[in-house]
Amino acid sequence: MSEEKVWPHHELGKKLNNWGRWGEDDQIGTLNFVTPHKRVESAKLVRTGKSFDLGMPFDSEGPFKGGGFRNNPIHVMTLLPSDTAMAPDTMISADDMIVTGLQSATQWDGLAHVGYGGFFYNNVPAGAVNNFTGAGRNSFHHAVERLVSRGVLLDIARLKGVDRLEDSYEITEADLLAAEERQGVRVESGDIVLLRTGSYKWFLEGDRERYLGNAPGPCLDTCRWLYEREVAALAMDNFSGEVWPSPIEGSTIPFHQVVIRDMGLTLGEMFNLEELAADCEEDGVWDGLLVAPGLKVTGATGSPITPLLLK
Amino acid sequence: MSEEKVWPHHELGKKLNNWGRWGEDDQIGTLNFVTPHKRVESAKLVRTGKSFDLGMPFDSEGPFKGGGFRNNPIHVMTLLPSDTAMAPDTMISADDMIVTGLQSATQWDGLAHVGYGGFFYNNVPAGAVNNFTGAGRNSFHHAVERLVSRGVLLDIARLKGVDRLEDSYEITEADLLAAEERQGVRVESGDIVLLRTGSYKWFLEGDRERYLGNAPGPCLDTCRWLYEREVAALAMDNFSGEVWPSPIEGSTIPFHQVVIRDMGLTLGEMFNLEELAADCEEDGVWDGLLVAPGLKVTGATGSPITPLLLK
Amino acid sequence: MSEEKVWPHHELGKKLNNWGRWGEDDQIGTLNFVTPHKRVESAKLVRTGKSFDLGMPFDSEGPFKGGGFRNNPIHVMTLLPSDTAMAPDTMISADDMIVTGLQSATQWDGLAHVGYGGFFYNNVPAGAVNNFTGAGRNSFHHAVERLVSRGVLLDIARLKGVDRLEDSYEITEADLLAAEERQGVRVESGDIVLLRTGSYKWFLEGDRERYLGNAPGPCLDTCRWLYEREVAALAMDNFSGEVWPSPIEGSTIPFHQVVIRDMGLTLGEMFNLEELAADCEEDGVWDGLLVAPGLKVTGATGSPITPLLLK
Amino acid sequence: MSEEKVWPHHELGKKLNNWGRWGEDDQIGTLNFVTPHKRVESAKLVRTGKSFDLGMPFDSEGPFKGGGFRNNPIHVMTLLPSDTAMAPDTMISADDMIVTGLQSATQWDGLAHVGYGGFFYNNVPAGAVNNFTGAGRNSFHHAVERLVSRGVLLDIARLKGVDRLEDSYEITEADLLAAEERQGVRVESGDIVLLRTGSYKWFLEGDRERYLGNAPGPCLDTCRWLYEREVAALAMDNFSGEVWPSPIEGSTIPFHQVVIRDMGLTLGEMFNLEELAADCEEDGVWDGLLVAPGLKVTGATGSPITPLLLK
């Protein structure tokens, strides 16, 4: 693989590189910032007991249209009440199964999801992710138990005074700082940042095509801030996990490359932040306990989740 | 469907019935005990920040052998680093999908999973669960956001001074009371009880057949205690969710019938309680914040989960 | 189940009923007309060796849109050349899997697919088709080896001088007779009739919605002819297997009910007859050896197929 | 990829190479020998109309144990009679789906299944088989319509006077010639050869492990004969498609490499030849019309099939 051309995101990645920071064998990256102490502090944020469901339903009405490598979940019943004619005590039972992309609705991208230059996070060669082992290294299943921490919402749409950011709007570090300022909140080590663009509204309004279209999202300019603040994970409401399409010609997802591969940052997509954001605006409290462990699928590049935020 | 014969579990179910208790439209049963206040109190149990992963891995090494209506999860890569030869910036990416029974490993049984006499919990007719809607009523997806609460471990194996309870041992109310007494802990309204039989060791030791065989577990005698203590959900380490085989001839899962259908109690199975139990024995602290939201699959009878217990 | 109302298709079904005709245990119905003698005669129809592929591709571009109980096939690679870095002799290999409805593209409807009044073909109770056994009776897998016989194309669109029949056109017995007359061909015992409406053109033109919309097709009026001619199986180019929507209010697929349940006739859908029909028109030969065995899936209601017609 | 070492199978492959023989764009290899004339001649072999089903059932009782990249078929009902309570005319219906490896039971290996040195048959680079296109070249779907031709059974087990050949017995060219001699039959251009080792009996007797174990099968010595006789496709009753394990250290499937990659020969596995062989022994007729088209799955490395042999 040739790397003759110098790519700006790769240059940036070198500066923000966390390889080896938590040892040569580390497979969870910035989730190491979620320490026991952090858990204790985060749990204290459950002050009123309000709970917000940030998940998209897993069903055939999901955002995808069929084709490609991501299908909407197919849910099938494997046992029905009608199957139980033989039960002397009239017992009825039902079971079901699902066929789903692990990234088909609200989800975490793990550290085996994106890399470049032949490597994933922490010097893991491309070949470690294959059909025999799945993600033989950096599997998301190592990360599951770290995904309970302080969640902080940064509402960029409200910052800009709009319902949703315009298509392909590039969220910058200045936006993040301004949102903190406006909201009176500060992102700290081990936090999981919830970034609201408002683009989830397209999905709620039933416009799948627009939701999967040109999306506002963070650009490379935000990486240094994520690094310096020691953010544990970043989640957002768009489908793409960064501004779409990429502002860098020849690179489809440069932000993913830097944060996932160089920094070791777990990335969340398709979070429904609408109800939570309205509540935060109303009570002025922008943080809480984020609960989003996902599923421990062996050798996975990520996980479907139904995240909760408890305030 | 004939109900001429009087079944003891159905008689018991009548006495412990919660239908209508939370309204005619209620679909989550005893999870109503998980109130905002309960969340606040439960979060306070995160005292040291230790985290315990109670989940079974989701993979082809799961407990099932193929056939029947529950298969071990099939995990397949849908995108690999090798697919990205065209990326000018050498980006590599991986994606994956899963085919899995919703009850194929650690899981919650929802309120559309078991009923009798033509009805599921809260007067829901059998026909509400069908191939068009899945669980058109009592779907587990309504329950997801309630599955964060105080978790209390009752270690019946340690109570009896054994590594694991003997095959088909029937856990009684007296056992539960004795475990509380021995551990110095009391189960309260809204708690999620974690019941340890020790049978998970069979799975850990690689003996799938034994793990799926005659299992110790709770019997009907425990239902009244669950009812009176206002337990929100009950999870255990065996595969069957109750003593196996059933002590009542002609009824395969009488305990499920009473707790799920009459009481509206969500039931957890295949929880790995080994490491947690050892820790609790050591520090004498038997409770914590249980985090086990599962996935919001529309119309589901349950959900795969990777539960966490934070102490 | 109440049958107080007298339905015209059920009345017709009584007259054309084949239950018991081939024994009480028969599970293949009119495919019994495909005898060894018939095979010998049919094979003689391979006169020039021309071969016509009547199948729709199985892929994500199929006619369905997601949702419901029929999904387009999902084809996933499970092994790729990139997985073979370890092969000393540079061997590369690829494997794949499919998730597909058995009726998701060109397919046979078997005798466990449709019934009424609580029964399928040959007195099989509804409960014989369940989640434990699949189609415990009348499974398509019994029929596989009979699906090689004489195929006769009846081109109703050409008969009417149109590219395709108009939406919801009801093909009648008179049409079938006229097509035989025009084409100079006669349908005989054991034949598999290929009925062309021209509606497959919608699919070829990329208009899935129209293809799945109001379709021309055979109506009840053709059943007697199918019965008297001892047709072994009937296949057509529309998606619905009969005129759509049903001309009988309160009944969605009355033709299916009579032919599959009462007569025991296997029904084919989504056959691509375009190229074959053009060839037949040109050379005046309207029959050949139809080869469409399908897959022997145990307990199946039907099978995906790629049918061939050899002339 | 280094090819410094000279491998005997690669040397042989060079001598038997068919690349370019049917044009640079050819994707079906030796199936080109199945010409219109061949079809006409083959159809004449249907003399008595006897039909033999050579397929393994597709179900959870298949040969695989779970894990790896080949699973036994999972068959799930997606519609049941119980779903039709709303049908005024008491119509009942059932539908189903399948999750299956394309090579999970009786199957054809297509020309994108195995290669070496970075290439598949006819100069197709490894990268043409990927997760975006599946088998972007040499897909089995191009081959479907050629898989009707003369089938000739060569019964090596009977030749040796045994029920089944011993484990890992290497079938040689001399064996093939001797079988022809003994049976009084000669393999000709365009034939599909059915090679019986008897190892299918292990599967019939329920011993999956033995069936998937050390298998008798053809070795490299047979390749020249296959080439010179212009065999269109070769099918056998073992699971491995060649002698197992490989007699060449460092190469797992050398026979596959030569016949599929160099010669362009489609390979069939897990054919049930037991009943057919007994019949042939009895009547002395060792050929017939083989009908095994498979499914036209776009971009596939092979296809599940239920092959028929008509005599």
PDB file of N, CA and C in Angstrom, chain A residues 47 50 182-185 276-287 311:
ATOM      1  N   ARG A  47     -29.788  12.521  39.328  1.00  0.00           N
ATOM      2  CA  ARG A  47     -30.296  13.397  40.376  1.00  0.00           C
ATOM      3  C   ARG A  47     -31.811  13.360  40.520  1.00  0.00           C
ATOM      4  N   LYS A  50     -34.858  10.855  35.952  1.00  0.00           N
ATOM      5  CA  LYS A  50     -35.423  10.886  34.596  1.00  0.00           C
ATOM      6  C   LYS A  50     -34.549  10.038  33.672  1.00  0.00           C
ATOM      7  N   ARG A 182     -22.162  28.407  26.108  1.00  0.00           N
ATOM      8  CA  ARG A 182     -23.593  28.723  26.139  1.00  0.00           C
ATOM      9  C   ARG A 182     -24.321  27.881  27.170  1.00  0.00           C
ATOM     10  N   GLN A 183     -23.966  26.585  27.240  1.00  0.00           N
ATOM     11  CA  GLN A 183     -24.679  25.654  28.105  1.00  0.00           C
ATOM     12  C   GLN A 183     -24.168  25.680  29.556  1.00  0.00           C
ATOM     13  N   GLY A 184     -23.003  26.267  29.749  1.00  0.00           N
ATOM     14  CA  GLY A 184     -22.428  26.286  31.098  1.00  0.00           C
ATOM     15  C   GLY A 184     -21.981  24.920  31.566  1.00  0.00           C
ATOM     16  N   VAL A 185     -21.385  24.196  30.676  1.00  0.00           N
ATOM     17  CA  VAL A 185     -20.953  22.833  30.993  1.00  0.00           C
ATOM     18  C   VAL A 185     -19.529  22.654  30.477  1.00  0.00           C
ATOM     19  N   LEU A 276     -34.026  14.386  24.648  1.00  0.00           N
ATOM     20  CA  LEU A 276     -33.042  14.759  25.668  1.00  0.00           C
ATOM     21  C   LEU A 276     -32.656  16.230  25.546  1.00  0.00           C
ATOM     22  N   ALA A 277     -32.408  16.659  24.323  1.00  0.00           N
ATOM     23  CA  ALA A 277     -31.964  18.039  24.122  1.00  0.00           C
ATOM     24  C   ALA A 277     -33.027  19.038  24.584  1.00  0.00           C
ATOM     25  N   ALA A 278     -34.269  18.713  24.295  1.00  0.00           N
ATOM     26  CA  ALA A 278     -35.352  19.600  24.722  1.00  0.00           C
ATOM     27  C   ALA A 278     -35.392  19.698  26.244  1.00  0.00           C
ATOM     28  N   ASP A 279     -35.196  18.580  26.881  1.00  0.00           N
ATOM     29  CA  ASP A 279     -35.214  18.564  28.338  1.00  0.00           C
ATOM     30  C   ASP A 279     -34.048  19.351  28.924  1.00  0.00           C
ATOM     31  N   CYS A 280     -32.866  19.174  28.325  1.00  0.00           N
ATOM     32  CA  CYS A 280     -31.677  19.869  28.828  1.00  0.00           C
ATOM     33  C   CYS A 280     -31.829  21.384  28.671  1.00  0.00           C
ATOM     34  N   GLU A 281     -32.378  21.771  27.538  1.00  0.00           N
ATOM     35  CA  GLU A 281     -32.601  23.200  27.312  1.00  0.00           C
ATOM     36  C   GLU A 281     -33.531  23.750  28.396  1.00  0.00           C
ATOM     37  N   GLU A 282     -34.486  22.929  28.777  1.00  0.00           N
ATOM     38  CA  GLU A 282     -35.472  23.397  29.739  1.00  0.00           C
ATOM     39  C   GLU A 282     -34.905  23.486  31.157  1.00  0.00           C
ATOM     40  N   ASP A 283     -34.190  22.460  31.573  1.00  0.00           N
ATOM     41  CA  ASP A 283     -33.726  22.478  32.973  1.00  0.00           C
ATOM     42  C   ASP A 283     -32.282  22.939  33.125  1.00  0.00           C
ATOM     43  N   GLY A 284     -31.608  23.157  32.008  1.00  0.00           N
ATOM     44  CA  GLY A 284     -30.240  23.677  32.096  1.00  0.00           C
ATOM     45  C   GLY A 284     -29.208  22.669  32.564  1.00  0.00           C
ATOM     46  N   VAL A 285     -29.621  21.408  32.650  1.00  0.00           N
ATOM     47  CA  VAL A 285     -28.665  20.361  33.052  1.00  0.00           C
ATOM     48  C   VAL A 285     -28.309  19.542  31.820  1.00  0.00           C
ATOM     49  N   TRP A 286     -27.031  19.554  31.449  1.00  0.00           N
ATOM     50  CA  TRP A 286     -26.623  18.980  30.162  1.00  0.00           C
ATOM     51  C   TRP A 286     -25.836  17.682  30.294  1.00  0.00           C
ATOM     52  N   ASP A 287     -25.796  17.158  31.494  1.00  0.00           N
ATOM     53  CA  ASP A 287     -25.088  15.892  31.650  1.00  0.00           C
ATOM     54  C   ASP A 287     -25.923  14.884  32.430  1.00  0.00           C
ATOM     55  N   LYS A 311     -30.705  11.231  34.144  1.00  0.00           N
ATOM     56  CA  LYS A 311     -30.391  12.523  34.752  1.00  0.00           C
ATOM     57  C   LYS A 311     -30.873  12.547  36.206  1.00  0.00           C
TER      58      LYS A 311
END
